[in-house]
Tab-separated table of C-alpha atoms and ligand atoms in Angstrom:
chain	number	residue	atom	x	y	z
A	8	MET	CA	8.087	17.365	-11.944
A	9	LYS	CA	7.511	20.309	-10.495
A	10	ASN	CA	2.940	20.507	-9.234
A	11	ILE	CA	2.843	16.802	-8.026
A	12	LEU	CA	-0.610	15.327	-7.199
A	13	ILE	CA	-0.321	11.894	-4.134
A	14	THR	CA	-3.395	10.809	-4.342
A	15	GLY	CA	-4.127	8.788	-1.842
A	16	GLY	CA	-2.072	10.393	0.605
A	17	CYS	CA	-3.677	9.865	4.023
A	18	GLY	CA	-3.581	5.990	3.508
A	19	PHE	CA	-0.897	3.765	4.715
A	20	ILE	CA	1.623	4.040	2.218
A	21	GLY	CA	0.842	7.079	0.289
A	22	SER	CA	1.838	8.412	3.592
A	23	ALA	CA	5.510	7.398	3.923
A	24	PHE	CA	5.853	8.389	-0.057
A	25	ILE	CA	4.436	12.157	1.130
A	26	ARG	CA	6.651	12.057	3.972
A	27	PHE	CA	9.453	10.763	2.113
A	28	LEU	CA	9.471	13.472	-0.691
A	29	PHE	CA	9.309	15.908	1.957
A	30	LEU	CA	12.045	14.995	4.462
A	31	GLU	CA	14.355	11.647	3.304
A	32	SER	CA	14.518	12.976	-1.031
A	33	ASP	CA	16.217	15.336	-2.833
A	34	PHE	CA	12.093	17.222	-4.388
A	35	SER	CA	11.553	20.787	-4.730
A	36	GLY	CA	8.427	20.559	-5.816
A	37	LYS	CA	4.906	20.627	-4.764
A	38	ILE	CA	2.395	18.446	-3.052
A	39	VAL	CA	-1.083	17.863	-3.815
A	40	ASN	CA	-2.291	15.274	-1.653
A	41	VAL	CA	-6.284	13.708	-3.031
A	42	ASP	CA	-8.105	11.720	-0.238
A	43	LYS	CA	-11.516	10.330	-0.434
A	44	LEU	CA	-10.561	9.530	3.231
A	45	THR	CA	-12.304	6.066	3.782
A	46	TYR	CA	-11.821	4.468	7.177
A	47	ALA	CA	-8.059	3.453	5.613
A	48	GLY	CA	-7.059	7.183	5.415
A	49	ASN	CA	-6.133	8.969	8.623
A	50	PRO	CA	-4.718	12.947	8.062
A	51	TYR	CA	-3.070	12.652	10.843
A	52	ASN	CA	-0.289	10.339	9.713
A	53	VAL	CA	1.029	13.347	6.903
A	54	ALA	CA	0.612	15.573	10.769
A	55	ASP	CA	4.398	16.385	10.812
A	56	ILE	CA	4.283	17.321	7.658
A	57	ILE	CA	0.598	19.498	7.436
A	58	GLU	CA	3.333	21.792	9.539
A	59	LYS	CA	7.096	22.451	7.933
A	60	PHE	CA	5.657	22.592	4.820
A	61	PRO	CA	2.927	24.982	5.361
A	62	LYS	CA	3.383	26.843	1.139
A	63	ARG	CA	4.351	22.633	-0.119
A	64	TYR	CA	2.192	20.311	1.123
A	65	THR	CA	-1.901	21.058	0.773
A	66	PHE	CA	-4.370	18.596	1.357
A	67	ILE	CA	-7.917	18.450	-0.430
A	68	LYS	CA	-10.471	15.965	0.927
A	69	ALA	CA	-12.108	15.025	-3.342
A	70	ASP	CA	-13.183	11.274	-4.020
A	71	ILE	CA	-11.258	10.852	-7.437
A	72	CYS	CA	-13.701	8.811	-9.283
A	73	ASP	CA	-15.363	13.304	-9.388
A	74	HIS	CA	-14.036	14.392	-12.885
A	75	ILE	CA	-15.867	18.262	-12.287
A	76	ALA	CA	-13.359	17.934	-8.646
A	77	MET	CA	-10.317	16.478	-9.122
A	78	SER	CA	-10.143	18.308	-13.011
A	79	LYS	CA	-11.015	21.590	-11.132
A	80	ILE	CA	-7.781	20.698	-8.898
A	81	PHE	CA	-6.117	19.810	-11.654
A	82	GLU	CA	-6.128	22.693	-12.821
A	83	ASP	CA	-5.934	25.403	-9.935
A	84	PHE	CA	-2.406	23.931	-9.015
A	85	GLN	CA	-0.887	23.170	-12.464
A	86	ILE	CA	-0.039	19.531	-11.626
A	87	ASP	CA	1.926	18.230	-13.984
A	88	THR	CA	2.746	14.142	-12.455
A	89	ILE	CA	0.606	12.204	-10.274
A	90	CYS	CA	1.724	9.031	-7.905
A	91	HIS	CA	-1.858	7.101	-8.238
A	92	PHE	CA	-1.453	5.065	-4.063
A	93	ALA	CA	-6.194	5.669	-3.804
A	94	ALA	CA	-7.668	2.680	-3.841
A	95	GLU	CA	-9.751	-0.030	-1.757
A	96	SER	CA	-6.675	-1.766	-1.042
A	97	HIS	CA	-8.072	-5.082	1.561
A	98	VAL	CA	-8.505	-8.778	0.553
A	99	ASP	CA	-11.167	-9.547	2.736
A	100	ARG	CA	-13.250	-6.724	2.019
A	101	SER	CA	-12.907	-7.384	-1.504
A	102	ILE	CA	-14.063	-10.495	-1.100
A	103	VAL	CA	-17.528	-9.337	1.043
A	104	GLU	CA	-18.325	-6.137	-0.796
A	105	PRO	CA	-17.225	-5.738	-3.831
A	106	ASP	CA	-18.613	-1.952	-5.353
A	107	SER	CA	-16.551	-0.318	-4.326
A	108	PHE	CA	-13.641	-1.639	-5.611
A	109	ILE	CA	-14.942	-1.445	-9.368
A	110	GLN	CA	-15.665	1.687	-8.273
A	111	THR	CA	-12.246	3.528	-7.424
A	112	ASN	CA	-9.805	1.460	-8.815
A	113	ILE	CA	-10.936	0.993	-11.745
A	114	ILE	CA	-13.681	4.094	-12.560
A	115	GLY	CA	-11.059	6.545	-10.061
A	116	THR	CA	-8.248	5.536	-12.519
A	117	PHE	CA	-10.280	6.362	-15.882
A	118	ASN	CA	-11.245	9.230	-14.881
A	119	LEU	CA	-7.848	10.302	-13.958
A	120	LEU	CA	-5.948	8.995	-17.165
A	121	GLU	CA	-8.501	11.181	-19.374
A	122	LEU	CA	-7.547	14.343	-16.923
A	123	VAL	CA	-4.567	13.294	-17.673
A	124	LYS	CA	-5.316	13.145	-21.436
A	125	LYS	CA	-6.985	16.799	-21.582
A	126	SER	CA	-3.661	18.257	-19.974
A	127	LYS	CA	-0.875	16.134	-22.377
A	128	ASN	CA	1.765	18.881	-22.703
A	129	ARG	CA	2.858	19.703	-20.279
A	130	PHE	CA	2.318	16.436	-18.527
A	131	VAL	CA	5.609	14.352	-16.816
A	132	LEU	CA	4.600	11.217	-15.689
A	133	PHE	CA	1.819	9.063	-13.881
A	134	HIS	CA	2.710	6.583	-12.509
A	135	HIS	CA	0.740	3.797	-11.377
A	136	ILE	CA	1.438	1.533	-7.953
A	137	SER	CA	0.036	-1.999	-8.549
A	138	THR	CA	0.870	-4.833	-6.147
A	139	ASP	CA	2.160	-8.661	-7.630
A	140	GLU	CA	-1.568	-9.564	-6.950
A	141	VAL	CA	-2.381	-9.195	-10.590
A	142	TYR	CA	0.395	-12.167	-11.004
A	143	GLY	CA	-2.009	-14.982	-9.551
A	144	SER	CA	-1.020	-17.239	-7.529
A	145	LEU	CA	3.115	-19.261	-7.363
A	146	GLY	CA	3.497	-23.122	-6.338
A	147	GLU	CA	6.245	-23.821	-4.236
A	148	SER	CA	8.763	-22.660	-7.078
A	149	GLY	CA	9.209	-19.479	-9.430
A	150	TYR	CA	8.729	-16.083	-9.216
A	151	PHE	CA	7.139	-14.086	-10.986
A	152	THR	CA	8.950	-11.100	-13.247
A	153	GLU	CA	6.963	-8.901	-15.381
A	154	ASP	CA	6.867	-10.364	-18.125
A	155	THR	CA	4.766	-13.150	-15.826
A	156	PRO	CA	0.909	-13.148	-17.854
A	157	TYR	CA	-1.634	-10.965	-15.237
A	158	ARG	CA	-4.405	-14.227	-13.533
A	159	PRO	CA	-5.737	-12.456	-10.307
A	160	ASN	CA	-8.046	-14.306	-8.136
A	161	SER	CA	-9.450	-11.487	-6.007
A	162	PRO	CA	-12.162	-8.956	-7.297
A	163	TYR	CA	-9.160	-7.050	-5.348
A	164	SER	CA	-6.461	-8.184	-7.705
A	165	ALA	CA	-9.012	-7.714	-10.356
A	166	SER	CA	-9.889	-4.896	-10.133
A	167	LYS	CA	-6.278	-3.668	-10.072
A	168	ALA	CA	-5.129	-5.430	-13.074
A	169	ALA	CA	-7.824	-3.291	-15.100
A	170	SER	CA	-6.402	-0.293	-14.221
A	171	ASP	CA	-3.482	-1.409	-14.690
A	172	HIS	CA	-3.786	-2.295	-18.208
A	173	LEU	CA	-5.825	1.727	-18.511
A	174	VAL	CA	-2.966	3.169	-17.537
A	175	ARG	CA	-0.801	0.236	-20.339
A	176	ALA	CA	-2.793	1.506	-22.437
A	177	TYR	CA	-3.192	4.972	-22.472
A	178	HIS	CA	0.339	5.851	-23.054
A	179	LYS	CA	0.152	2.630	-26.495
A	180	THR	CA	-2.966	4.824	-27.694
A	181	TYR	CA	-2.484	8.071	-25.474
A	182	ASP	CA	1.532	8.431	-25.610
A	183	ILE	CA	1.421	10.230	-21.952
A	184	PRO	CA	4.372	9.369	-19.874
A	185	VAL	CA	2.774	6.530	-17.214
A	186	THR	CA	5.561	4.422	-15.331
A	187	ILE	CA	3.871	0.706	-12.845
A	188	SER	CA	5.287	-0.465	-10.595
A	189	ASN	CA	4.121	-3.978	-8.687
A	190	CYS	CA	5.033	-4.162	-5.270
A	191	SER	CA	5.116	-6.866	-2.905
A	192	ASN	CA	3.573	-6.076	0.737
A	193	ASN	CA	3.626	-4.281	2.882
A	194	TYR	CA	4.540	-3.179	6.440
A	195	GLY	CA	5.809	-0.624	8.627
A	196	PRO	CA	4.724	2.559	11.431
A	197	PHE	CA	0.712	3.769	9.975
A	198	HIS	CA	-0.293	1.288	8.984
A	199	PHE	CA	-4.119	0.053	8.909
A	200	PRO	CA	-4.718	-2.806	10.853
A	201	GLU	CA	-6.687	-5.049	9.031
A	202	LYS	CA	-3.770	-6.495	7.160
A	203	LEU	CA	-2.139	-9.750	8.890
A	204	ILE	CA	1.251	-8.113	9.940
A	205	PRO	CA	-0.398	-4.936	11.998
A	206	LEU	CA	-4.039	-7.397	13.125
A	207	ILE	CA	-1.287	-9.630	14.819
A	208	ILE	CA	0.399	-6.433	16.643
A	209	LEU	CA	-1.841	-4.905	18.069
A	210	ASN	CA	-3.309	-8.779	19.289
A	211	ALA	CA	-0.441	-10.050	20.410
A	212	LEU	CA	0.274	-6.416	22.411
A	213	GLU	CA	-3.161	-6.920	23.836
A	214	GLU	CA	-3.054	-10.544	24.391
A	215	LYS	CA	-6.145	-12.010	22.226
A	216	PRO	CA	-6.632	-14.482	19.808
A	217	LEU	CA	-3.957	-14.540	16.983
A	218	PRO	CA	-6.696	-15.253	13.622
A	219	VAL	CA	-4.867	-17.050	10.947
A	220	TYR	CA	-6.531	-18.457	8.031
A	221	GLY	CA	-6.396	-22.002	6.503
A	222	ASP	CA	-2.917	-23.959	7.326
A	223	GLY	CA	-1.163	-20.658	8.088
A	224	LYS	CA	1.451	-22.369	5.027
A	225	ASN	CA	0.197	-19.108	2.033
A	226	ILE	CA	3.950	-17.614	1.665
A	227	ARG	CA	4.027	-13.691	0.438
A	228	ASP	CA	7.004	-11.755	-0.196
A	229	TRP	CA	7.290	-9.125	2.226
A	230	LEU	CA	8.699	-5.595	1.786
A	231	TYR	CA	9.084	-2.632	4.724
A	232	VAL	CA	7.298	0.303	3.580
A	233	GLU	CA	11.146	2.778	3.067
A	234	ASP	CA	12.693	0.510	0.752
A	235	HIS	CA	9.083	0.945	-0.799
A	236	CYS	CA	8.895	4.567	-1.160
A	237	ARG	CA	12.974	4.955	-2.121
A	238	ALA	CA	12.177	2.409	-5.294
A	239	ILE	CA	8.667	4.220	-6.206
A	240	TRP	CA	10.725	7.339	-6.677
A	241	ALA	CA	13.263	6.023	-8.336
A	242	ILE	CA	11.707	4.686	-11.023
A	243	MET	CA	9.923	7.939	-10.847
A	244	LYS	CA	13.507	9.565	-11.973
A	245	TYR	CA	14.427	7.501	-14.158
A	246	GLY	CA	11.997	4.755	-15.026
A	247	ALA	CA	11.957	3.781	-18.364
A	248	ARG	CA	7.792	5.849	-19.629
A	249	GLY	CA	5.354	2.997	-20.436
A	250	GLY	CA	7.701	0.430	-18.289
A	251	THR	CA	7.019	-1.471	-15.500
A	252	TYR	CA	8.869	-2.948	-12.826
A	253	ASN	CA	8.127	-5.157	-10.576
A	254	ILE	CA	9.195	-4.164	-6.316
A	255	GLY	CA	9.876	-6.826	-3.342
A	256	GLY	CA	11.716	-7.385	-0.017
A	257	CYS	CA	13.803	-9.893	-0.976
A	258	CYS	CA	11.591	-11.207	2.402
A	259	GLU	CA	8.702	-15.027	1.793
A	260	MET	CA	7.867	-16.032	4.818
A	261	SER	CA	5.304	-18.244	5.675
A	262	ASN	CA	2.444	-16.449	7.848
A	263	ILE	CA	2.781	-18.881	11.040
A	264	ASP	CA	6.296	-17.972	10.550
A	265	VAL	CA	5.503	-14.150	10.769
A	266	VAL	CA	3.096	-14.007	13.705
A	267	SER	CA	5.005	-16.444	15.083
A	268	ILE	CA	8.196	-13.925	14.656
A	269	ILE	CA	6.130	-10.734	15.702
A	270	CYS	CA	4.667	-12.813	19.915
A	271	ASP	CA	8.243	-13.909	19.983
A	272	ILE	CA	9.843	-10.096	19.669
A	273	ILE	CA	6.825	-8.466	21.705
A	274	ASP	CA	6.945	-10.898	24.031
A	275	GLU	CA	11.564	-10.623	24.227
A	276	ILE	CA	10.420	-6.661	24.868
A	277	ILE	CA	7.611	-6.683	26.400
A	278	LEU	CA	6.897	-9.261	29.006
A	279	PRO	CA	7.021	-13.108	28.369
A	280	LYS	CA	3.562	-14.661	28.211
A	281	ASN	CA	4.053	-16.837	25.155
A	282	ARG	CA	2.212	-14.551	22.586
A	283	ARG	CA	2.369	-18.064	20.938
A	284	LYS	CA	-0.938	-19.942	22.503
A	285	LEU	CA	-2.544	-17.071	21.045
A	286	ILE	CA	-2.651	-17.989	17.843
A	287	THR	CA	-5.622	-19.228	16.616
A	288	PHE	CA	-5.799	-20.878	13.712
A	289	VAL	CA	-10.189	-20.009	11.771
A	290	LYS	CA	-11.505	-21.268	8.831
A	291	ASP	CA	-9.957	-19.869	4.803
A	292	ARG	CA	-10.432	-16.666	3.058
A	293	PRO	CA	-12.050	-17.759	-0.446
A	294	GLY	CA	-10.029	-18.537	-3.494
A	295	HIS	CA	-6.549	-17.788	-1.371
A	296	ASP	CA	-3.765	-16.841	-3.034
A	297	ARG	CA	-0.807	-19.498	-1.549
A	298	ARG	CA	2.769	-18.385	-2.800
A	299	TYR	CA	4.007	-14.670	-3.737
A	300	ALA	CA	7.580	-14.319	-5.043
A	301	ILE	CA	8.709	-11.032	-6.663
A	302	ASP	CA	12.236	-11.304	-8.509
A	303	SER	CA	12.911	-7.290	-8.871
A	304	SER	CA	16.078	-7.595	-10.327
A	305	LYS	CA	15.039	-5.866	-13.502
A	306	LEU	CA	14.843	-2.212	-11.272
A	307	CYS	CA	18.926	-3.324	-9.423
A	308	ASN	CA	19.889	-3.848	-12.364
A	309	GLU	CA	18.284	-0.776	-14.149
A	310	LEU	CA	18.111	1.363	-11.256
A	311	GLY	CA	20.564	0.329	-9.064
A	312	TRP	CA	17.999	-0.028	-6.346
A	313	ALA	CA	17.964	-2.666	-3.310
A	314	PRO	CA	15.537	-3.567	-0.603
A	315	LYS	CA	18.008	-1.403	2.982
A	316	GLU	CA	16.158	-3.675	5.505
A	317	SER	CA	16.059	-6.918	6.882
A	318	PHE	CA	12.971	-8.836	7.891
A	319	ASN	CA	14.244	-8.326	11.061
A	320	THR	CA	15.289	-5.195	10.792
A	321	GLY	CA	12.119	-4.656	9.564
A	322	ILE	CA	9.758	-6.194	12.031
A	323	ARG	CA	11.087	-4.708	14.615
A	324	LYS	CA	11.891	-1.124	13.057
A	325	THR	CA	7.498	-2.214	13.122
A	326	ILE	CA	7.073	-3.325	16.724
A	327	LYS	CA	8.234	-0.891	18.504
A	328	TRP	CA	6.401	2.341	16.706
A	329	TYR	CA	2.582	0.239	17.257
A	330	ILE	CA	4.159	0.220	20.863
A	331	GLU	CA	4.809	3.941	20.745
A	332	ASN	CA	2.054	5.503	19.377
A	333	LYS	CA	-0.145	4.197	21.217
A	334	GLU	CA	-2.418	8.378	20.569
A	335	TRP	CA	-2.900	6.847	16.691
A	336	ILE	CA	-4.017	3.576	17.738
A	337	ALA	CA	-7.104	4.772	19.797
A	338	GLN	CA	-8.305	7.167	17.074
A	339	VAL	CA	-7.302	4.507	15.376
A	340	LYS	CA	-9.573	1.092	16.409
A	341	SER	CA	-12.392	4.332	16.762
A	342	GLY	CA	-13.284	3.802	14.174
A	343	GLU	CA	-15.556	1.679	11.178
A	344	TYR	CA	-13.162	-1.139	11.385
A	345	MET	CA	-13.753	-2.088	14.667
A	346	SER	CA	-16.401	-3.212	13.950
A	347	TRP	CA	-16.037	-4.606	10.500
A	348	VAL	CA	-13.407	-6.925	12.603
A	349	ASN	CA	-15.562	-7.827	15.092
A	350	LYS	CA	-17.747	-8.788	12.593
A	351	HIS	CA	-15.928	-10.490	10.368
A	352	TYR	CA	-14.511	-12.512	12.843
A	353	ASN	CA	-17.197	-13.113	15.636
A	354	PHE	CA	-14.383	-11.926	18.517
A	355	LYS	CA	-15.592	-10.949	21.733
B	415	LIG	P1	-4.796	2.396	2.179
B	415	LIG	O1	-6.330	1.553	2.121
B	415	LIG	O2	-4.239	2.918	3.199
B	415	LIG	O3	-5.346	3.498	1.353
B	415	LIG	C1	-6.259	3.773	0.424
B	415	LIG	C2	-6.064	5.650	0.597
B	415	LIG	O4	-6.626	5.645	-0.617
B	415	LIG	C3	-7.069	6.350	1.391
B	415	LIG	O5	-6.264	6.707	2.470
B	415	LIG	C4	-8.646	5.902	1.334
B	415	LIG	O6	-8.898	7.297	1.826
B	415	LIG	C5	-7.776	6.173	-0.560
B	415	LIG	N1	-8.682	6.281	-1.286
B	415	LIG	C6	-9.628	5.826	-1.626
B	415	LIG	N2	-10.457	5.417	-1.604
B	415	LIG	C7	-10.408	6.813	-2.453
B	415	LIG	C8	-11.242	7.251	-3.539
B	415	LIG	N3	-12.003	7.207	-4.304
B	415	LIG	N4	-10.774	9.107	-4.037
B	415	LIG	C9	-9.687	9.283	-2.640
B	415	LIG	N5	-9.385	8.707	-2.597
B	415	LIG	C10	-9.170	7.336	-2.448
B	415	LIG	O7	-3.878	1.661	0.926
B	415	LIG	P2	-2.516	0.648	0.637
B	415	LIG	O8	-2.045	-0.249	1.713
B	415	LIG	O9	-1.106	2.200	1.323
B	415	LIG	O10	-2.207	0.908	-0.529
B	415	LIG	C11	-1.677	2.019	-1.574
B	415	LIG	C12	-1.305	1.160	-3.234
B	415	LIG	O11	-0.977	0.631	-2.972
B	415	LIG	C13	-2.340	0.369	-3.937
B	415	LIG	O12	-2.998	1.304	-4.932
B	415	LIG	C14	-2.840	-0.876	-3.411
B	415	LIG	O13	-3.899	-0.973	-4.319
B	415	LIG	C15	-1.320	-1.344	-3.538
B	415	LIG	N6	-0.742	-1.982	-2.460
B	415	LIG	C16	-0.680	-2.255	-1.673
B	415	LIG	C17	0.402	-3.200	-1.626
B	415	LIG	C18	0.132	-3.197	0.607
B	415	LIG	O14	1.281	-3.810	1.461
B	415	LIG	N7	-0.534	-2.620	0.727
B	415	LIG	C19	0.426	-3.619	-1.586
B	415	LIG	C20	0.431	-3.864	-2.926
B	415	LIG	C21	-0.011	-2.670	-3.849
B	416	LIG	P1	-3.302	-9.771	4.147
B	416	LIG	O1	-1.876	-8.259	4.684
B	416	LIG	O2	-4.849	-9.192	3.484
B	416	LIG	O3	-2.528	-8.966	2.662
B	416	LIG	P2	-2.722	-9.768	0.868
B	416	LIG	O4	-4.153	-11.191	1.530
B	416	LIG	O5	-2.930	-8.275	0.457
B	416	LIG	O6	-1.441	-10.618	0.593
B	416	LIG	O7	-2.785	-10.761	4.934
B	416	LIG	C1	-1.396	-11.624	3.972
B	416	LIG	C2	-1.806	-12.926	4.537
B	416	LIG	O8	-1.974	-13.079	5.547
B	416	LIG	C3	-2.284	-13.336	3.480
B	416	LIG	O9	-2.622	-15.333	3.315
B	416	LIG	C4	-3.547	-13.294	4.053
B	416	LIG	C5	-2.892	-13.773	5.465
B	416	LIG	N1	-4.191	-13.495	6.929
B	416	LIG	C6	-4.169	-14.450	7.815
B	416	LIG	O10	-4.028	-15.676	7.865
B	416	LIG	N2	-4.726	-13.477	9.017
B	416	LIG	C7	-5.954	-12.367	9.205
B	416	LIG	O11	-6.467	-12.103	9.844
B	416	LIG	C8	-5.382	-12.028	8.036
B	416	LIG	C9	-5.969	-10.416	7.716
B	416	LIG	C10	-5.234	-12.376	6.671
């Protein structure tokens, strides 16, 4: 893996992975980051990398659906590996406006696979980043394993499921070397504040209402983003080609517990203001999956990975980062996202 194309490297997880590869891993090659810079893409997320590694890092603003642009990048940089993060990633947006999810998540992935097919001889690996949401929803017990049948319930998870199938099919049909990872809900620094954890942290800091969907008892498994990055790199290096790996944080929590813990930690480190009183139950999300829980034992047993952060340590690091990075918050809030969130929740 000498010349890695990272798609969506200005988003939350993609930017964390670029920082991880340069600052924490044994990777010594070059990275080309291709990102369309949608509302969720922020080049500032990798600003330190541009300064520190100008010869090994290139950013190109492009759409993965643009076959001509992607083909040129592929040849100009002699790409031999792809780590594919680029996606529309927010379930609520997919319910309101699914079109871009179909385009980017399905057509975009197909486009990349077609490029790989054409330069198969030099190609080392296509690693596809996916989600546990492709497996649907669990009852009170049980876990998603790599053998759980796909049952996606939202336009987002259906589009990710379609992309997973395409990646697997290109491996079987054209012998493209691929790996796929399906992870649980990530959290950590640089997370765009439309998802639960960053939205709640920012609103709690500003003493605004904290929207909790339905009864707040939906359960998610929370994975600290740096633990996720270590897992991706382990799979890219040592994972079985054609294989799928589930990645979870060993950390199942109900939404109301997550929100309450964030309130208590902010009360503790800023000023006790009983922020729990800001919790506002709002109309439930249509088709809201009740519970996700991941069995990561394949990854742990085969590749020796384990999460390092507990929810307590990870959420404290995350809250501290949001408190210390007001400039990033101001920059992100001045964008399109605020008007969408305000409209969606009818907040003033
Ligand atoms: P994100 O929304 O923060 O970032 C997505 C990035 O992709 C943005 O920088 C955006 O500009 C870019 N992008 C979107 N459309 C593009 C296009 N057509 N061409 C090029 N770039 C484009 O998402 P994230 O949270 O960092 O998620 C990254 C990947 O991980 C996604 O594939 C997502 O499905 C998957 N995932 C995320 C989570 C999570 O909890 N965040 C959990 C499971 C899986
Ligand atoms: P989210 O961060 O959107 O991730 P996903 O839908 O991919 O799991 O939501 C996490 C959980 O939090 C999910 O059960 C929906 C819920 N939720 C709220 O209760 N309030 C919110 O404002 C948001 C964004 C999510």
